[in-house]
Coordinates of C-alpha atoms in Angstrom, one line a residue:
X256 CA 0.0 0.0 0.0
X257 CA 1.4 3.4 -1.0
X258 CA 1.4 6.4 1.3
X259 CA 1.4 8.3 -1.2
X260 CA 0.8 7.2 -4.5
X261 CA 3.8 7.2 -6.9
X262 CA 5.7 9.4 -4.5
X263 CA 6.1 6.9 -1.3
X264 CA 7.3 4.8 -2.5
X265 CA 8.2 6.4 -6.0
X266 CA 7.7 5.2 -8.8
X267 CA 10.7 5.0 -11.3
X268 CA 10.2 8.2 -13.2
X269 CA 9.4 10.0 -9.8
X270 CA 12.6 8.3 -8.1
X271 CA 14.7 9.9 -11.3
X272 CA 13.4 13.2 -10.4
X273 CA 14.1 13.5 -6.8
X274 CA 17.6 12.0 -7.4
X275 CA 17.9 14.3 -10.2
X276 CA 17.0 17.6 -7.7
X277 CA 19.1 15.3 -5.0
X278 CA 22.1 16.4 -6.6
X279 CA 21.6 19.9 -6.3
X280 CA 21.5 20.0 -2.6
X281 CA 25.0 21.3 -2.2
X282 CA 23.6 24.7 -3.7
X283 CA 21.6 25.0 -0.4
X284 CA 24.3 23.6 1.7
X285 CA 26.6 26.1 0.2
X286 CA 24.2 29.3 1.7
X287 CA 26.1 28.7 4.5
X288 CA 29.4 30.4 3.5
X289 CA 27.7 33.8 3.0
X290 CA 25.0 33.3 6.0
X291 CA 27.2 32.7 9.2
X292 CA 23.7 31.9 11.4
X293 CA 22.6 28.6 12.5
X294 CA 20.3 28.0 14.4
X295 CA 21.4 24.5 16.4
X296 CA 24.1 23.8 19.0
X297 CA 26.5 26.1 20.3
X298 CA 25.3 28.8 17.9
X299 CA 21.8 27.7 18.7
X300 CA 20.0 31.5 20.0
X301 CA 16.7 32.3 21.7
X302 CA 13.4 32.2 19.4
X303 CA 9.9 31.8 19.8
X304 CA 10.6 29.6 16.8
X305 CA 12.8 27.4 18.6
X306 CA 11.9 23.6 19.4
X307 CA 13.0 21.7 22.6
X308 CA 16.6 19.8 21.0
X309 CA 15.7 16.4 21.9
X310 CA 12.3 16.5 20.5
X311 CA 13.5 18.6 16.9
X312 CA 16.6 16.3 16.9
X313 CA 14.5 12.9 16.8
X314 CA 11.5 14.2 14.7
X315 CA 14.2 15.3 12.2
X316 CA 16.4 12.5 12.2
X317 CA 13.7 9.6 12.5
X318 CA 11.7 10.0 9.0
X319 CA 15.3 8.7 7.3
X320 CA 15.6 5.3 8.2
X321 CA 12.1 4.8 8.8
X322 CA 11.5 5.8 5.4
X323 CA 13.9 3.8 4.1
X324 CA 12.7 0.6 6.2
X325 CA 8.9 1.6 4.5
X326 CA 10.0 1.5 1.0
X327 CA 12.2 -1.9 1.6
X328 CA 9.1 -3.3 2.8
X329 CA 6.7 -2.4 -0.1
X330 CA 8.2 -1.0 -3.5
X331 CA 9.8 -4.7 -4.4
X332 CA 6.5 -6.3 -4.5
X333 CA 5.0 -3.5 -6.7
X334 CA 7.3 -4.8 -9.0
X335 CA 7.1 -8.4 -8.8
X336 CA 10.9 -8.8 -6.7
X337 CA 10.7 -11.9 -4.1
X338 CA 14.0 -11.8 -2.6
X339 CA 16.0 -9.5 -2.9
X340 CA 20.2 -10.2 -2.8
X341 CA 21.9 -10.3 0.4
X342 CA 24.0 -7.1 -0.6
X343 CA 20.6 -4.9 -0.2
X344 CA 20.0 -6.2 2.3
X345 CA 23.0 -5.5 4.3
X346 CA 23.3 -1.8 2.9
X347 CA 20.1 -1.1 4.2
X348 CA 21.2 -2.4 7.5
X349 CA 24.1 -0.6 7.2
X350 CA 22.1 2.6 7.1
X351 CA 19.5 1.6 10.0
X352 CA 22.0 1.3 12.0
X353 CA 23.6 4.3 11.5
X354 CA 20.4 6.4 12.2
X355 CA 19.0 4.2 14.8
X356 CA 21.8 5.9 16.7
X357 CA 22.2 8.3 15.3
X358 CA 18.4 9.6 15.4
X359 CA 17.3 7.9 18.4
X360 CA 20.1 6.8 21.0
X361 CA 22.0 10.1 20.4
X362 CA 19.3 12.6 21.9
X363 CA 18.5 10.0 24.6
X364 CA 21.9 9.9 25.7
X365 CA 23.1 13.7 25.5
X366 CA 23.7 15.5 29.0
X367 CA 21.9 18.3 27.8
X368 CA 20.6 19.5 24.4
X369 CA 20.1 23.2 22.5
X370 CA 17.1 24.3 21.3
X371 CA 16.5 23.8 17.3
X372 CA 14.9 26.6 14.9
X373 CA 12.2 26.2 13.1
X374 CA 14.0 26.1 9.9
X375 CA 17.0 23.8 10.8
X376 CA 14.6 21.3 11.4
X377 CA 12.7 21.8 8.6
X378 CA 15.7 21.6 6.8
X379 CA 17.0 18.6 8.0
X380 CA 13.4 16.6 7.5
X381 CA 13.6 17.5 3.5
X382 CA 17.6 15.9 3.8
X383 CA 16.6 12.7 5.1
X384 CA 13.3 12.2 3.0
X385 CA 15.2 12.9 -0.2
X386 CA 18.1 11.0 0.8
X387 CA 16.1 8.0 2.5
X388 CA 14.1 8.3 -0.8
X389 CA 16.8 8.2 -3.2
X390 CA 18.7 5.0 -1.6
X391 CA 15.9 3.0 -0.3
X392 CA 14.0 3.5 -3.9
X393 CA 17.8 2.1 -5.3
X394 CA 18.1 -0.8 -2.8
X395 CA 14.6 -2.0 -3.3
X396 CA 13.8 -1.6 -6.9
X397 CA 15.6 0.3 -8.8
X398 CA 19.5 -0.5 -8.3
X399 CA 20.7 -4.0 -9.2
X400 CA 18.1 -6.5 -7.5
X401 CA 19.8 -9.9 -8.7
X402 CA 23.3 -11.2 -8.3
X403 CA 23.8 -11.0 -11.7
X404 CA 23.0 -7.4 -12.2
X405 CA 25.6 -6.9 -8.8
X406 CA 28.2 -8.7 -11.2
X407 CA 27.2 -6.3 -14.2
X408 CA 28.5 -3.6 -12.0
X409 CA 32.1 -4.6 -11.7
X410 CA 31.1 -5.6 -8.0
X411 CA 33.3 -8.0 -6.0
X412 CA 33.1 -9.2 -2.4
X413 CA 36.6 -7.6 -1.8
X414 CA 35.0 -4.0 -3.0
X415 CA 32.5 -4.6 -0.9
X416 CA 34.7 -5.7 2.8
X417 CA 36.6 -2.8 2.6
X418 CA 33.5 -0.3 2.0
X419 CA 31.8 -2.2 5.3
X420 CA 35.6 -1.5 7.1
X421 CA 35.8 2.2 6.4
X422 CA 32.1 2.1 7.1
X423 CA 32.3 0.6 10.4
X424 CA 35.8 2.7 11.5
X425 CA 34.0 5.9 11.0
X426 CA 31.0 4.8 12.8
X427 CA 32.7 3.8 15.9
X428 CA 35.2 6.9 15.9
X429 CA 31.8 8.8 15.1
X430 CA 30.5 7.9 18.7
X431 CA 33.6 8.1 20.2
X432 CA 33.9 11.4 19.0
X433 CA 30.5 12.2 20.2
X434 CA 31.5 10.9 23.5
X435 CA 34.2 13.1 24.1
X436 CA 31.6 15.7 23.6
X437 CA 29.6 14.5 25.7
X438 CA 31.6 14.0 28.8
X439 CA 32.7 18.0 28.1
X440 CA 28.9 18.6 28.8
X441 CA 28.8 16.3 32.0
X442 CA 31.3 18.1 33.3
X443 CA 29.7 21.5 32.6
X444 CA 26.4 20.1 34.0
X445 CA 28.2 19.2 37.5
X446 CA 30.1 22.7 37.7
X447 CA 26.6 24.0 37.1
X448 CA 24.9 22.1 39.9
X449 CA 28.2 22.9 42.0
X450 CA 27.7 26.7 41.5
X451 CA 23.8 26.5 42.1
X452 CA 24.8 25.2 45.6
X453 CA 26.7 27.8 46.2
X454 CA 24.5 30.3 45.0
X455 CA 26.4 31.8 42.6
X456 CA 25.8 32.9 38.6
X457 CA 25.9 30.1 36.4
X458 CA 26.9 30.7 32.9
X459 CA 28.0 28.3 29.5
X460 CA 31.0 26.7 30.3
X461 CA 32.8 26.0 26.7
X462 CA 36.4 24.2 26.2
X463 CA 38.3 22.6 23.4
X464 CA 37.9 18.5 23.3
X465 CA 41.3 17.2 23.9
X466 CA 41.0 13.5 23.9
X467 CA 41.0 10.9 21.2
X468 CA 40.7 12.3 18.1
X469 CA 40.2 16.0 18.7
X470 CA 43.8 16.1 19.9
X471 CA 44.6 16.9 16.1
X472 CA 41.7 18.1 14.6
X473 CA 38.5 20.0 15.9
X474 CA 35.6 18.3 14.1
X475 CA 36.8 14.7 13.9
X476 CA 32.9 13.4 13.8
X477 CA 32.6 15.2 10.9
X478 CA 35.4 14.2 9.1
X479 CA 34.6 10.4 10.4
X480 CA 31.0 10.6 9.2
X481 CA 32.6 11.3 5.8
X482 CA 34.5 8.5 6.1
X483 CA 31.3 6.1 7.2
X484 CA 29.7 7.2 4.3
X485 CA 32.7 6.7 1.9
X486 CA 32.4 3.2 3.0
X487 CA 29.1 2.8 2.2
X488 CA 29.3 3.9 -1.1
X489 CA 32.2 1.8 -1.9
X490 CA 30.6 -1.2 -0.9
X491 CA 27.6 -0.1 -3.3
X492 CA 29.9 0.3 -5.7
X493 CA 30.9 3.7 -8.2
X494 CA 27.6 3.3 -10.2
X495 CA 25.1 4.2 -6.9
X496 CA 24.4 7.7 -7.5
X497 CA 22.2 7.7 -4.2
X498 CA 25.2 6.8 -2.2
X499 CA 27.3 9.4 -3.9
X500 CA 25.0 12.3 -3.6
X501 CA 24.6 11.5 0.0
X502 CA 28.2 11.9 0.6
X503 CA 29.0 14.8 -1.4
X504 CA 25.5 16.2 0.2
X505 CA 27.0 15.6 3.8
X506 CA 30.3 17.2 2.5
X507 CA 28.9 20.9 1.4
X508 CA 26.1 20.6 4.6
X509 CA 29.4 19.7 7.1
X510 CA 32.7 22.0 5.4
X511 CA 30.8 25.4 6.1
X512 CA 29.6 24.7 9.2
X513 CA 33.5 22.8 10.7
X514 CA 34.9 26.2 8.8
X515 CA 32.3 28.3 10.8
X516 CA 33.4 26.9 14.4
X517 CA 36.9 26.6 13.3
X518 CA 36.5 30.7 13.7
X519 CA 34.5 30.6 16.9
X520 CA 37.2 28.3 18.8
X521 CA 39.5 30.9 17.4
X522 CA 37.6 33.9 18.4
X523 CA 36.7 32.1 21.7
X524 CA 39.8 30.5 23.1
X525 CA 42.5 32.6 21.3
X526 CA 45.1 30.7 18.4
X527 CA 47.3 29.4 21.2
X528 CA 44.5 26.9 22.5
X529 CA 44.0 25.7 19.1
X530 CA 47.3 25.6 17.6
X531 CA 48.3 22.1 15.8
X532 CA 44.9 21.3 15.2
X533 CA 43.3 20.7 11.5
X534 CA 40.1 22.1 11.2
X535 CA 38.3 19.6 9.8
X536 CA 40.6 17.2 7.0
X537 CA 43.8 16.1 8.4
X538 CA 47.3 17.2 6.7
X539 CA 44.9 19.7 4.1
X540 CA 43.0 22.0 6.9

C-alpha cells in the first residue's frame, strides 16, 4: 500500500526526479558560507521559533531510516521482486543502523541538548526524506536486485569488505567522538549544579575537546561521518548515485559549518589553545 501514490514509494520516473534535484542539494548547503547563522548547538539563540533539542533532533532524524525501512518493505512487490540479494539487504542495515543511533540513542543519551529553529529542522526533515528516498528506492527496486545485475557492476566481495571496514571505522570513531563531547557537557552540568549550591551565577562553560581524536583536529565526527559514508558507497559500488549524492551532500552541509566553528574556537579561546589542530581534513586544513 502506498502512502502516497507514486511518490512513497516512487515510482521510477518520480525516483529519477528526486535523485535528479538530489544532486543539487550542495547549492543549499553552500548558503552557508555567505549566512554565518545557524540555528542549532553552540550557535543555537533564543526564538519563539525554537523547538525543545531532543524532541526537533528525533523528529528530524527519524523519518530517514524509517522511510527507508517503509519502502524496503513495499516498492519490491510493486514490481514483482521476491528476494531481494543479500547485498541490499546488508546496505540497508548498514544505514539503519547508523540512524538508529544516530536519530534515536544520540538525543537520549546527550547530557543536555540546545534548542532547534524552526528552519533547521525543517531543513533537516527534507535531507533525510530525499536521501532515504533516493537509496531505499535504489536498494529495493531500482538498483541492481539480482546477483547477476551486482556482477554487471564490476562488484566484487573484496570492493565490498573494505567499504563495510571504512564504514564501520568511522561509525565507531563517530560515537567516540560524540562521546568526548559528551563527557565535556557532564562536566559542565556538575560545575553547574556545584555553583547553584553555592548560590552563585551560572553561565556556559565552553572548552576545546582534547582527547581521542580531537587532539589533532577539531571536528573529527565530521570528518569520520565522511568516512562512514565513503564506506558505504564503496561497498555499493561507483555506479550508486544515491550513495554518492549522500556523501558529497554531507560534505557541502558539514565543510561550512567545521569552517564556521573553526572561527568561533579561534575567536573564543585565542590561536594558542587551538594551535596544531586541522580544522576539519587532516594534513589539508
Amino acid at each position: 500500500m502506498a502512502l502516497i501514490q507514486d511518490w512513497l514509494p516512487a515510482s521510477q520516473e518520480n525516483y529519477e526526479k528526486i535523485l535528479f534535484w538530489w544532486q543539487f542539494y550542495p547549492l543549499i548547503g553552500s548558503i552557508q558560507w555567505i549566512n554565518s547563522w545557524y540555528g542549532m548547538g553552540k550557535t543555537s539563540v533564543q526564538s519563539k521559533l525554537n523547538i525543545p533539542g531532543r524532541i526537533a533532533w528525533m523528529t528530524m532524524e527519524v523519518p530517514g531510516f524509517t522511510t527507508l525501512l517503509y519502502i524496503m518493505s513495499t516498492l519490491p512487490a510493486q514490481h514483482g521482486i521476491t528476494d531481494l540479494p543479500w547485498q541490499n539487504k546488508v546496505l540497508a542495515g548498514l544505514f539503519v543502523i547508523h540512524y538508529t543511533y544516530r536519530a534515536v540513542i544520540f538525543p537520549i543519551i546527550q547530557p543536555s541538548m540546545s534548542p532547534i529553529h524552526v528552519l533547521v529542522w525543517a531543513n533537516a526533515i527534507l535531507f533525510q526524506l530525499s536521501n532515504a528516498t533516493c537509496i531505499g528506492s535504489w536498494l529495493a527496486a531500482y538498483g541492481p536486485t539480482t546477483q547477476a545485475e551486482w556482477k554487471a557492476q564490476n562488484w566484487s566481495v573484496l570492493q565490498f569488505s573494505i567499504g563495510l571496514v571504512l564504514f564501520y571505522v568511522g561509525l565507531t570513531a563517530n560515537y567516540f567522538s560524540d562521546e568526548e563531547l559528551r563527557e565535556i557537557r557532564r562536566g559542565q552540568l556538575r560545575r553547574q549544579a556545584k555553583l547553584k549550591q553555592q548560590g552563585k551565577t551560572v553561565d556556559k562553560h565552553y572548552e576545546v575537546p582534547q582527547n581521542g581524536l580531537f587532539k589533532y583536529m577539531l571536528y573529527p565526527h565530521y570528518f569520520m561521518e565522511w568516512v562512514e559514508w565513503f564506506g558505504y558507497w564503496v561497498a555499493a559500488g561507483v555506479a550508486c548515485a544515491p550513495a554518492r549524492s549522500f556523501l558529497i551532500n554531507e560534505f557541502f552541509a558539514m565543510l561550512p559549518r567545521a569552517v564556521s566553528g573553526g572561527k568561533w574556537y579561534k575567536e573564543k579561546f585565542g590561536e594558542d589553545k587551538i594551535k596544531g589542530k586541522y580544522i576539519i581534513i587532516p594534513g589539508i586544513y
